């Protein structure tokens, strides 16, 4: 497999601000999230907990025969592709890792839980949309961007923060994530095609000097305002990119209803959560969507969210603002 060189970055980036000094100052944290669009904490997550999570990734990659067995070798700098296994067989969303409930075990570890409680000022409330990434090397894309997007526009009425965790070191060649510092306003910057399908945020809509990147290391964690434009970077190294991202609710936010559909009609949905059955109206503005962001209308909504479907429903004054499936819950 031939790797592209990274001697001259195709995208100009600068180091993100580090927010460790803001821990415990909720007003300052809120200002940073609402103006800069992110919190970046360096070396705050327990490295032993990260190592146990990383072991799940390496075990699954070994099972696909795309890395050599690591045994007791250190893996903080990620693991190289062995050139033997077929990386096209890797599931895009690393479903075997999701099947092992990796994120639940990780956030339940006491040092991780204690950090999150300190940061958020209370028990975290998770919006169950999780992505596990074990991105193989050898990718190519213009400017190395895999697709600029925002997490918020497709989930109206749900004010969440995206938590992104490097599971092994992710340097410029491995890629990882880059984001547009300062573009935190609740503005939908996506463009749409003639069918009304969102096609991402065009790079020329943002200034060249807004992009942040660093060498992300185990123990670091990035939290992003849901309106912040960001993108993955292609992996042009000889190693796998190991990371995961989750969504956690902001302090004081109204929690969505998360549960199983009991009944659904063109103008109404009933969902059973831990507190019981909740009924919400479906109106023309309700954003009903698939996991892949395809917006649904009419009978397609009834088919997608048949009774028994696990869903996330944002709401405002009894009206469903968004209806979408959970992902890797």
JSON list of C-alpha atoms in Angstrom, two decimals, residues 5 8 77 81 87 89-90 104-106 123 126 130 147 153 198 205 247 251 253 266 285 287:
[
{"chain": "A", "resi": 5, "resn": "UNK", "atom": "CA", "xyz": [3.56, 12.17, 2.06]},
{"chain": "A", "resi": 8, "resn": "UNK", "atom": "CA", "xyz": [3.64, 19.97, 3.34]},
{"chain": "A", "resi": 77, "resn": "UNK", "atom": "CA", "xyz": [1.16, 5.23, 19.38]},
{"chain": "A", "resi": 81, "resn": "UNK", "atom": "CA", "xyz": [-1.21, -2.19, 9.35]},
{"chain": "A", "resi": 87, "resn": "UNK", "atom": "CA", "xyz": [-8.89, -3.66, 5.35]},
{"chain": "A", "resi": 89, "resn": "UNK", "atom": "CA", "xyz": [-13.54, -6.10, 5.34]},
{"chain": "A", "resi": 90, "resn": "UNK", "atom": "CA", "xyz": [-13.48, -3.81, 8.35]},
{"chain": "A", "resi": 104, "resn": "UNK", "atom": "CA", "xyz": [-20.44, 1.88, 28.64]},
{"chain": "A", "resi": 105, "resn": "UNK", "atom": "CA", "xyz": [-17.55, 0.07, 30.31]},
{"chain": "A", "resi": 106, "resn": "UNK", "atom": "CA", "xyz": [-15.21, 3.00, 29.67]},
{"chain": "A", "resi": 123, "resn": "UNK", "atom": "CA", "xyz": [-24.22, 12.86, 36.35]},
{"chain": "A", "resi": 126, "resn": "UNK", "atom": "CA", "xyz": [-25.85, 10.41, 27.23]},
{"chain": "A", "resi": 130, "resn": "UNK", "atom": "CA", "xyz": [-21.78, 6.57, 19.33]},
{"chain": "A", "resi": 147, "resn": "UNK", "atom": "CA", "xyz": [-16.37, 15.90, 4.89]},
{"chain": "A", "resi": 153, "resn": "UNK", "atom": "CA", "xyz": [-28.68, 20.87, 12.43]},
{"chain": "A", "resi": 198, "resn": "UNK", "atom": "CA", "xyz": [-27.69, 17.97, 3.12]},
{"chain": "A", "resi": 205, "resn": "UNK", "atom": "CA", "xyz": [-17.58, 29.11, 3.44]},
{"chain": "A", "resi": 247, "resn": "UNK", "atom": "CA", "xyz": [-22.85, 12.81, 22.70]},
{"chain": "A", "resi": 251, "resn": "UNK", "atom": "CA", "xyz": [-25.80, 21.19, 31.90]},
{"chain": "A", "resi": 253, "resn": "UNK", "atom": "CA", "xyz": [-30.48, 21.21, 28.81]},
{"chain": "A", "resi": 266, "resn": "UNK", "atom": "CA", "xyz": [-49.02, 10.71, 11.12]},
{"chain": "A", "resi": 285, "resn": "UNK", "atom": "CA", "xyz": [-41.56, 20.91, 11.09]},
{"chain": "A", "resi": 287, "resn": "UNK", "atom": "CA", "xyz": [-37.33, 16.47, 11.65]}
]
